[in-house]
Short mmCIF file of N, CA and C in Angstrom, two decimals:
data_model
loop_
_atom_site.label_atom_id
_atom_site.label_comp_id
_atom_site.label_asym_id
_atom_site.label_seq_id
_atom_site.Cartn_x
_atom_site.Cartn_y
_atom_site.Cartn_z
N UNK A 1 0.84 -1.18 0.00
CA UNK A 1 0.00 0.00 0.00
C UNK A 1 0.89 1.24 0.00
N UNK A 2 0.93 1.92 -0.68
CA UNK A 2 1.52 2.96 -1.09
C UNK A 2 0.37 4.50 -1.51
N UNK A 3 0.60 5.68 -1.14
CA UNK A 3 -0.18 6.23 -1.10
C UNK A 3 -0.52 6.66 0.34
N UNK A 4 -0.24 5.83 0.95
CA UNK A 4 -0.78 6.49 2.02
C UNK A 4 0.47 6.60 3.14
N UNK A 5 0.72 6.90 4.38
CA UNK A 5 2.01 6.93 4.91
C UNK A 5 1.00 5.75 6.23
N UNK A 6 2.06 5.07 6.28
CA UNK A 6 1.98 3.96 7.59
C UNK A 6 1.85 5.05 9.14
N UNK A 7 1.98 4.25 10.01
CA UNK A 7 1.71 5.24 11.17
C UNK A 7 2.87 4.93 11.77
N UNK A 8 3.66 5.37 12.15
CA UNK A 8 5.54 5.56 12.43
C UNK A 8 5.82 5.96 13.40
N UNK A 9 6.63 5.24 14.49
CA UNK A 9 7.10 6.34 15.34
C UNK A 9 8.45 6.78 15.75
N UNK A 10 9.13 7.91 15.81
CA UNK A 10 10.67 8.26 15.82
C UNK A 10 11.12 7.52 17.26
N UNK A 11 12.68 7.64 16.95
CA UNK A 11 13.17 6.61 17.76
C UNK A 11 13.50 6.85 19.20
N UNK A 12 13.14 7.95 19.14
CA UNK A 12 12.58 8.59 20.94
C UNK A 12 11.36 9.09 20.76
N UNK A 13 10.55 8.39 20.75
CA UNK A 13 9.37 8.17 20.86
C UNK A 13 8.42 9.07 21.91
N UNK A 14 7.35 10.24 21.73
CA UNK A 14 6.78 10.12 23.27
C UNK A 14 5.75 9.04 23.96
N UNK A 15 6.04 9.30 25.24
CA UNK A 15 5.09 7.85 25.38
C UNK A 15 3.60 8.00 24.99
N UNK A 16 3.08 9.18 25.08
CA UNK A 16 2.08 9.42 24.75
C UNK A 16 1.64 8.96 23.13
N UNK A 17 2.39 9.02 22.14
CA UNK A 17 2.25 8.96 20.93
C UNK A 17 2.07 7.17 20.22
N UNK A 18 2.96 6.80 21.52
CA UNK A 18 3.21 5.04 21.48
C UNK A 18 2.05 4.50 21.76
N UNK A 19 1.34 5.01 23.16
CA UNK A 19 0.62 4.64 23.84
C UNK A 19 -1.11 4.48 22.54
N UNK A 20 -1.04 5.86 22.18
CA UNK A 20 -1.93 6.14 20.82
C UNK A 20 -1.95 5.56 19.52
N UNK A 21 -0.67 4.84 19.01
CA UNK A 21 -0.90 4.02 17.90
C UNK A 21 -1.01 2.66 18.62
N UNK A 22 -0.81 2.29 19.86
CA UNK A 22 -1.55 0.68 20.59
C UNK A 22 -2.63 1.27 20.48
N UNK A 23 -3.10 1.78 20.75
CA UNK A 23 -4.66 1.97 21.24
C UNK A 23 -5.36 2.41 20.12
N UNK A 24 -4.78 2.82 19.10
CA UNK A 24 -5.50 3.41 17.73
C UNK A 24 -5.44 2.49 16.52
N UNK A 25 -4.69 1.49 16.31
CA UNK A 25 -4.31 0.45 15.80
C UNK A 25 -3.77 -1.14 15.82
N UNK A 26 -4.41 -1.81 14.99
CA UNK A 26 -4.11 -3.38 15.43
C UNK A 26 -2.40 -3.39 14.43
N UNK A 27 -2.20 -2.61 14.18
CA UNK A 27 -0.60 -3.18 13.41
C UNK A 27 -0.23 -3.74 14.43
N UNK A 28 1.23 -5.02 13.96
CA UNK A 28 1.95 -5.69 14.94
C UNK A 28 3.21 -5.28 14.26
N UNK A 29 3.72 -4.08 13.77
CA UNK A 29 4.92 -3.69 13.70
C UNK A 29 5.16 -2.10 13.00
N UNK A 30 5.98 -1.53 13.33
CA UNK A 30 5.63 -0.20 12.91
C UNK A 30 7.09 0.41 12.36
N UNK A 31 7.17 1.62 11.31
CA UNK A 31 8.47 2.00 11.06
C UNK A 31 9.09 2.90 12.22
N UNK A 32 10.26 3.01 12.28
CA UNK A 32 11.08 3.97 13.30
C UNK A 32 11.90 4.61 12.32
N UNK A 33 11.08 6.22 12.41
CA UNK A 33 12.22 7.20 12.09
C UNK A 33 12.91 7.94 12.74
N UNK A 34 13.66 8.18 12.13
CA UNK A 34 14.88 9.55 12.65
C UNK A 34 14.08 10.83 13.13
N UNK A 35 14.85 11.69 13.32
CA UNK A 35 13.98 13.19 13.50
C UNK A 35 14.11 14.08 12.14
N UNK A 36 14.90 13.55 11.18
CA UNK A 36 14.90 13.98 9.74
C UNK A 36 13.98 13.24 8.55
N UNK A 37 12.96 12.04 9.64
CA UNK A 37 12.21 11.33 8.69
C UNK A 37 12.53 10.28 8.15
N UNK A 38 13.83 9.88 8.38
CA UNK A 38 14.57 8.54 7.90
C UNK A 38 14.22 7.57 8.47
N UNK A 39 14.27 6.65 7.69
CA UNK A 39 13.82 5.21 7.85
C UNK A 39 14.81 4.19 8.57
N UNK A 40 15.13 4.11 9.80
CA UNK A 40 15.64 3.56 10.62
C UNK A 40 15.56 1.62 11.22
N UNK A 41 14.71 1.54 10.75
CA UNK A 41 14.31 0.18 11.26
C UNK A 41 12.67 -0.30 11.58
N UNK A 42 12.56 -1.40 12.08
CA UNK A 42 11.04 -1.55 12.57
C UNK A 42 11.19 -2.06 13.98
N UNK A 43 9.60 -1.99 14.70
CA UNK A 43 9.90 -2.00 15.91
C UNK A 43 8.09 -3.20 15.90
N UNK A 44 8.06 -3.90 16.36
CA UNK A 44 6.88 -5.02 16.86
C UNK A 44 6.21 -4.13 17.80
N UNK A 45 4.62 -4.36 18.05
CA UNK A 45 4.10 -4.30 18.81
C UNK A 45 3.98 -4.78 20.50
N UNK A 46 4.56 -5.72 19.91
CA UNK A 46 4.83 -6.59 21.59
C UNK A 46 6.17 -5.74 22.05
N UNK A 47 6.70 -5.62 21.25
CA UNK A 47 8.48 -4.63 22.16
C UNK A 47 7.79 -3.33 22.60
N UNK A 48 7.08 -2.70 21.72
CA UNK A 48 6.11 -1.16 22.14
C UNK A 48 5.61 -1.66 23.34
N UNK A 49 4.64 -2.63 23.56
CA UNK A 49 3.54 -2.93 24.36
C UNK A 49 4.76 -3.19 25.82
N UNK A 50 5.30 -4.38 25.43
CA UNK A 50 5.87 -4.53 26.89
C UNK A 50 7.26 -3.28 27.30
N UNK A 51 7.53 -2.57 26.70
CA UNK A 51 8.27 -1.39 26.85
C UNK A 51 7.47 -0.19 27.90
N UNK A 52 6.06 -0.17 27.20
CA UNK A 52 5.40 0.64 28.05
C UNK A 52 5.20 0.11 29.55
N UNK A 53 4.68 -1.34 29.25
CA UNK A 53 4.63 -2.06 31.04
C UNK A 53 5.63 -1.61 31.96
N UNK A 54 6.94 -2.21 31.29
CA UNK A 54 8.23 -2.02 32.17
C UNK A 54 8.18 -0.49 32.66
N UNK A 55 7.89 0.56 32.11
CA UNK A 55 8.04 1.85 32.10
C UNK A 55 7.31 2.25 33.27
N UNK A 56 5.88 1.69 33.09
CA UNK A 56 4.54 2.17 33.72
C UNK A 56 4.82 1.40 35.13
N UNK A 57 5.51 0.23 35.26
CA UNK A 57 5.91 -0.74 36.42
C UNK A 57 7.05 0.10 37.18
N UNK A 58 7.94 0.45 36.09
CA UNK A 58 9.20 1.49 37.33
C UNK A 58 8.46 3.01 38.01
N UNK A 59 7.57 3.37 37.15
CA UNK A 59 6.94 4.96 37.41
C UNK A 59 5.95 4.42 38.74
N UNK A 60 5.07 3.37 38.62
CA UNK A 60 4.23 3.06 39.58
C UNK A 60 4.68 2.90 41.07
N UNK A 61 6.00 2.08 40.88
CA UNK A 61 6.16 1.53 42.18
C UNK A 61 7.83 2.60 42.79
N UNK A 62 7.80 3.78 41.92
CA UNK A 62 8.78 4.48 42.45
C UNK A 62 10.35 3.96 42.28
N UNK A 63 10.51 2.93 41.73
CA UNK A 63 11.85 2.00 41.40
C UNK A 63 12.76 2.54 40.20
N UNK A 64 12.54 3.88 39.75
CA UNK A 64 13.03 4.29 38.16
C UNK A 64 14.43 4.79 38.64
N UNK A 65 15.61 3.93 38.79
CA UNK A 65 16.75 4.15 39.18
C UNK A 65 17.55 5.01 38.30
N UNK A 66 17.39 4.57 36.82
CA UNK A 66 17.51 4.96 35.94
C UNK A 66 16.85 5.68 34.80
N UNK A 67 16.86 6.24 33.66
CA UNK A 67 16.12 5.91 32.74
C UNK A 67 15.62 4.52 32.14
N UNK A 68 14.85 4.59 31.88
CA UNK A 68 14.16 3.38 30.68
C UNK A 68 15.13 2.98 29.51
N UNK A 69 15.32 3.96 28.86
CA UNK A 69 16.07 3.62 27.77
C UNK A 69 17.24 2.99 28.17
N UNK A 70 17.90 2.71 29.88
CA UNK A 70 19.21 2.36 29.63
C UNK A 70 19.30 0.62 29.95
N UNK A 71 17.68 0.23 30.02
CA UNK A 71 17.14 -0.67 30.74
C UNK A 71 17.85 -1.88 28.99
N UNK A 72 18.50 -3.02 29.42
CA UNK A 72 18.68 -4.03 28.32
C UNK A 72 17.94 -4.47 27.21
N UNK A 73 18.05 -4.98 26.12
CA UNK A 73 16.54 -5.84 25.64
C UNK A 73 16.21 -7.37 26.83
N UNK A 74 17.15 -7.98 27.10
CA UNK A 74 17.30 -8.89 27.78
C UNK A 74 16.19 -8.91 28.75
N UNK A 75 16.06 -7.87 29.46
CA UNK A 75 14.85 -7.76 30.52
C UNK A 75 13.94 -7.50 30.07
N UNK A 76 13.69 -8.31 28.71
CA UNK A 76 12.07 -8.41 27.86
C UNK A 76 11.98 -9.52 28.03
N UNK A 77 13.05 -10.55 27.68
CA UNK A 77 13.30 -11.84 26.59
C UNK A 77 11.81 -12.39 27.34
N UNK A 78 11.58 -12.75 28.72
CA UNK A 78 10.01 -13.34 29.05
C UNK A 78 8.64 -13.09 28.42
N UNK A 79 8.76 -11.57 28.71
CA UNK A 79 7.33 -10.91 28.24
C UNK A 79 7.57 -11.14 26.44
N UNK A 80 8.29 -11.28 25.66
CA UNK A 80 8.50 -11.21 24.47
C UNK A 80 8.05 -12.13 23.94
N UNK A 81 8.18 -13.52 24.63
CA UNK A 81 8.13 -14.50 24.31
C UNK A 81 6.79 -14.88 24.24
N UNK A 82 5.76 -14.38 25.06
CA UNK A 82 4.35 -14.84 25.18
C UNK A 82 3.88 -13.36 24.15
N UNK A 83 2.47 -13.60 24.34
CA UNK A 83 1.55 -13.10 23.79
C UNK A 83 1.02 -11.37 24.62
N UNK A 84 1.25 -10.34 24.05
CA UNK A 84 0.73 -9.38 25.03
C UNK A 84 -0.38 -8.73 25.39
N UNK A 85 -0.71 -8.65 26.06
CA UNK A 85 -2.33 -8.42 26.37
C UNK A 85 -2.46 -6.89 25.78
N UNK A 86 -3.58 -6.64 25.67
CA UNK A 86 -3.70 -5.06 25.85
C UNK A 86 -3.33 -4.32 27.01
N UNK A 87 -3.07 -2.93 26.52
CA UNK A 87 -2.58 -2.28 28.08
C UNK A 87 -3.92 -1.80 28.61
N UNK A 88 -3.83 -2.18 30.02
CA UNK A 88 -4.91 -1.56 30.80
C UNK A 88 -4.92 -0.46 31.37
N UNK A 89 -6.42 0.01 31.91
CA UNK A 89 -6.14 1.41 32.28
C UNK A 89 -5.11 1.95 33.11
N UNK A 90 -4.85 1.01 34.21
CA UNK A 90 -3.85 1.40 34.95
C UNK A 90 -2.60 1.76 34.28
N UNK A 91 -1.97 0.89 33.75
CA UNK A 91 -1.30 1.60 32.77
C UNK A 91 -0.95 2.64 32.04
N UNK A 92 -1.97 2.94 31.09
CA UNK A 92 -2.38 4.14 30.59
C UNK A 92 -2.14 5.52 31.82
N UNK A 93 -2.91 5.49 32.40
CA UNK A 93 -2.98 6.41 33.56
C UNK A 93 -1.71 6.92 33.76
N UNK A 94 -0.90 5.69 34.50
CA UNK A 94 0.52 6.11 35.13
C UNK A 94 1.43 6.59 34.23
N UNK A 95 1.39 6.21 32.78
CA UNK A 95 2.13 6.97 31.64
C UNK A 95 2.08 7.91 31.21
N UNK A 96 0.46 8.42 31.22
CA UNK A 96 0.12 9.61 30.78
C UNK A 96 0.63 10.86 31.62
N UNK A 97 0.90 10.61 32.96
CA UNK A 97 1.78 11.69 34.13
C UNK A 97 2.64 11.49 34.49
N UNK A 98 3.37 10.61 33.13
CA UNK A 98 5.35 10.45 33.11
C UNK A 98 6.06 12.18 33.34
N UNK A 99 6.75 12.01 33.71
CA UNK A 99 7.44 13.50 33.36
C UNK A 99 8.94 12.60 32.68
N UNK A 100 9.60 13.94 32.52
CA UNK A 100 10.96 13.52 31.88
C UNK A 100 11.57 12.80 32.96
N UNK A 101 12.79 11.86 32.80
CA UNK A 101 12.95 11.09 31.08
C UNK A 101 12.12 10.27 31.09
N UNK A 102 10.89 9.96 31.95
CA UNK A 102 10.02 8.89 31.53
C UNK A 102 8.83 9.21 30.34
N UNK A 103 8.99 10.26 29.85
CA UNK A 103 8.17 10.35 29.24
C UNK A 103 8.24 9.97 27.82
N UNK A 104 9.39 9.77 27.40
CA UNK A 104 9.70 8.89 26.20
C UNK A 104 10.35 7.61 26.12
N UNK A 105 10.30 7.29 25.00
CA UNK A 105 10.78 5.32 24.99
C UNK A 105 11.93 6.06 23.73
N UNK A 106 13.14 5.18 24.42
CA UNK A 106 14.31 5.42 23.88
C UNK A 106 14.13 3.97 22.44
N UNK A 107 13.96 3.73 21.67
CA UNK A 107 13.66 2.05 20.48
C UNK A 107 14.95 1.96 20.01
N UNK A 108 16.03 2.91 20.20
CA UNK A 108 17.48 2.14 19.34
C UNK A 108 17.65 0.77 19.89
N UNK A 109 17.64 0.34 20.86
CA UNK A 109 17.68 -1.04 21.53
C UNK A 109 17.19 -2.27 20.68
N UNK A 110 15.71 -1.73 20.36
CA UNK A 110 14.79 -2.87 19.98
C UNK A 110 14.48 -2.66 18.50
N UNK A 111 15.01 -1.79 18.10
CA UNK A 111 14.82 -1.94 16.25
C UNK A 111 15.63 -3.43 15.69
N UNK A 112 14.93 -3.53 14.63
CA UNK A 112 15.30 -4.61 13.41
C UNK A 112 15.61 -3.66 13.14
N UNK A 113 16.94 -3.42 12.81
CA UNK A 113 17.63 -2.62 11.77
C UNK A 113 18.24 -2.70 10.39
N UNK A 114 17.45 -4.08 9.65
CA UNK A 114 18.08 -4.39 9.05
C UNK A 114 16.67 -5.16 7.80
N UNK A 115 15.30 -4.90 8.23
CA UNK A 115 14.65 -5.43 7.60
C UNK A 115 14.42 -5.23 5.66
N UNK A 116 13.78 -6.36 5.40
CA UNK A 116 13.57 -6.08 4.09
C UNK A 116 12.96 -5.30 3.64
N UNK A 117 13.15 -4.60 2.61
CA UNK A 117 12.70 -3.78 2.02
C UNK A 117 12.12 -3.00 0.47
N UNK A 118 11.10 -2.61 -0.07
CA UNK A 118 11.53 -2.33 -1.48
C UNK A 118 10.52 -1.24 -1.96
N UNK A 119 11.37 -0.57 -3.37
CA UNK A 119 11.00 0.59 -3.34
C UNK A 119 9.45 0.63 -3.89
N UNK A 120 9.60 1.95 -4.41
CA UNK A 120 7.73 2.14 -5.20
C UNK A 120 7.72 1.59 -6.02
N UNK A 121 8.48 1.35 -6.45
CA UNK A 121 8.23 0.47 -8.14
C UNK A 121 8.72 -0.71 -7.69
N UNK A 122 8.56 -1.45 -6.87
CA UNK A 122 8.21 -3.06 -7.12
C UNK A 122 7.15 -3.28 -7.25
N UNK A 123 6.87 -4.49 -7.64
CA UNK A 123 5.57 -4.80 -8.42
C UNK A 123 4.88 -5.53 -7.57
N UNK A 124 4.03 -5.96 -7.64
CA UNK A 124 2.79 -6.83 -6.29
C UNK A 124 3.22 -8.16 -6.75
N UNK A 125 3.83 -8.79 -7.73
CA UNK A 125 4.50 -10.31 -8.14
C UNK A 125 5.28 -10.24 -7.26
N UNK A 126 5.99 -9.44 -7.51
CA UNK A 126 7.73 -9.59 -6.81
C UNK A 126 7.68 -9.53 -4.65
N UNK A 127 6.48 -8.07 -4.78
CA UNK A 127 6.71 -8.46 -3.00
C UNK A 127 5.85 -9.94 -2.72
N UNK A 128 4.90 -10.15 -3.37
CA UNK A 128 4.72 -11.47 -3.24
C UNK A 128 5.47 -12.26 -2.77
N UNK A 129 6.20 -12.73 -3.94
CA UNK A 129 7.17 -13.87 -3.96
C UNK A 129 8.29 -13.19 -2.90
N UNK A 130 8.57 -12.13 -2.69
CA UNK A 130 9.66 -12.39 -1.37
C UNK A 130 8.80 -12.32 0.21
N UNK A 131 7.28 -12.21 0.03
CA UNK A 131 6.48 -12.72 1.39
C UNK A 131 6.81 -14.21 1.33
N UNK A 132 5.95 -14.84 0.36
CA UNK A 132 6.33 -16.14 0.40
C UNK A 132 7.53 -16.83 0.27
N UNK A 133 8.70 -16.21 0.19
CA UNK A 133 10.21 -17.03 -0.05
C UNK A 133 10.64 -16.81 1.19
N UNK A 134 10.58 -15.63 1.75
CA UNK A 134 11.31 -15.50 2.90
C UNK A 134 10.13 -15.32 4.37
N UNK A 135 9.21 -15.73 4.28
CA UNK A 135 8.05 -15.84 5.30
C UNK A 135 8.17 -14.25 5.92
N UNK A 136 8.01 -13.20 5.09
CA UNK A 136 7.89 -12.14 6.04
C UNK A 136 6.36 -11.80 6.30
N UNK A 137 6.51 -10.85 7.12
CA UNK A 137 5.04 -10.33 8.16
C UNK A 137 4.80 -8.67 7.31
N UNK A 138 5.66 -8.23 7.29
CA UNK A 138 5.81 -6.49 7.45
C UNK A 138 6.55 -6.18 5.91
N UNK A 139 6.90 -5.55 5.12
CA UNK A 139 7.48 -4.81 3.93
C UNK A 139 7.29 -3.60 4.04
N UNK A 140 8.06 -2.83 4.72
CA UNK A 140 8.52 -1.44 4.39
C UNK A 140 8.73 -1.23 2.82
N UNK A 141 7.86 -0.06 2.48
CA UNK A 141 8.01 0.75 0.78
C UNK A 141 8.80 1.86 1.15
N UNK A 142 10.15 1.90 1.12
CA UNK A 142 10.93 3.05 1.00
C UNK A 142 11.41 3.69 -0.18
N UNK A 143 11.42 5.12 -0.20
CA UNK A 143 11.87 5.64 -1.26
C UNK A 143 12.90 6.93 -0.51
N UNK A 144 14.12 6.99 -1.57
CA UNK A 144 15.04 7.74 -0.83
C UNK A 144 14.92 7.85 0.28
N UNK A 145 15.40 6.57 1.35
CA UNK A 145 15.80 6.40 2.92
C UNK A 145 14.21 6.82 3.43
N UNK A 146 13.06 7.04 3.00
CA UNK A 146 11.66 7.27 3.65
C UNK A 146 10.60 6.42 3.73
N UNK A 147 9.95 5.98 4.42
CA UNK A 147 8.95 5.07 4.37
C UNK A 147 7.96 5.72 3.68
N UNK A 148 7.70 5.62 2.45
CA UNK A 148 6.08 5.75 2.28
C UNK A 148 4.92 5.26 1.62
N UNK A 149 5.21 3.89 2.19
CA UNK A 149 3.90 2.41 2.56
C UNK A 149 4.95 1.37 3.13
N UNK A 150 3.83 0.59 3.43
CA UNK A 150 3.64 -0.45 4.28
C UNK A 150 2.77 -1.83 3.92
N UNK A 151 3.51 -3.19 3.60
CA UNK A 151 2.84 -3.89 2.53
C UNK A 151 3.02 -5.17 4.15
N UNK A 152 1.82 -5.46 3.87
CA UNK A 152 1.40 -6.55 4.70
C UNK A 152 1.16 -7.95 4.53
N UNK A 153 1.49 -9.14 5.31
CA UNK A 153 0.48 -10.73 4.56
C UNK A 153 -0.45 -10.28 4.70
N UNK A 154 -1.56 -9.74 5.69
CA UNK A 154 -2.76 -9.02 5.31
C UNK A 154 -3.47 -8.89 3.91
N UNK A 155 -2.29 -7.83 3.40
CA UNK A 155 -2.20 -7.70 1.89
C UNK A 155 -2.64 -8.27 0.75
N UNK A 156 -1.87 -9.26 0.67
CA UNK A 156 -2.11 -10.14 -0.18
C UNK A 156 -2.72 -11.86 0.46
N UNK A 157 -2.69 -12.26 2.03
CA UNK A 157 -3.57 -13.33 2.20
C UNK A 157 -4.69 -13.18 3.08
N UNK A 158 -5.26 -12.00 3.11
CA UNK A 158 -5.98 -11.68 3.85
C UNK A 158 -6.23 -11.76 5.42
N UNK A 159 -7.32 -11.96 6.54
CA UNK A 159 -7.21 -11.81 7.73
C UNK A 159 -6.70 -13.47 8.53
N UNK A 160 -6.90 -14.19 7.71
CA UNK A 160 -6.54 -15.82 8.46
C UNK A 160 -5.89 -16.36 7.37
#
């Protein structure tokens, strides 16, 4: 799908903005740009989702020793592994009256930095055949270093 711009979020993220494409959208992966608009990598829904927990878990219980961002991927690998629920209100709540530095999600950590990709002029044969050759989920449409679409199995095999 091209034509339209995917819903993206830069790689310091506010939490507020994160919190709004979970809650505004079922995507399970999203682009990460730069602050010049560059196309940086992709980031899963479950890394967004349980990023915010961890966040909303150090802000709640007063434990934020640090920033967030300096927090490992490693201290996901559990929550990553299962399935993530929606965030609940509590949640929501305690994020929404982050102050700094909790108020943004640092994603250099958790980007794919390296996903596939192809420009406007590939053809709907071709991303095809590299959904089905290489089992991908997500296809970033970049043009000069910018995302602008987002090609899905959705796409082409519909919802099941």
């Amino acid at each position: 799908r091209t034509g339209w711009l995917p819903r993206r979020l830069r790689v310091v993220a506010p939490v507020a903005e994160a919190l709004a494409l979970l809650r505004d959208t079922t995507h399970n992966a999203f682009p990460v740009i730069s602050d010049d608009e560059r196309f940086l990598g992709l980031v899963s829904r479950r890394v967004v989702a349980a990023l915010l927990r961890h966040h909303a878990a150090l802000l709640a219980t007063g434990d934020a020793p640090v920033p967030v961002p300096s927090v490992k991927p490693e201290a996901f690998a559990v929550s990553l592994q299962s399935r993530v629920p929606a965030l609940g209100p509590d949640v929501t709540e305690v994020l929404l009256f982050a102050r700094p530095p909790y108020d943004v999600l640092d994603l250099r950590s958790y980007l794919d930095v390296a996903p596939v990709t192809v420009p406007p002029t590939c053809t709907a044969e071709r991303a095809l055949l590299l959904f089905r050759s290489l089992g991908l989920r997500h296809l970033p449409v970049v043009d000069e270093g910018r995302v602008v679409g987002m090609l899905t199995r959705k796409d082409f095999f519909g919802e099941g």
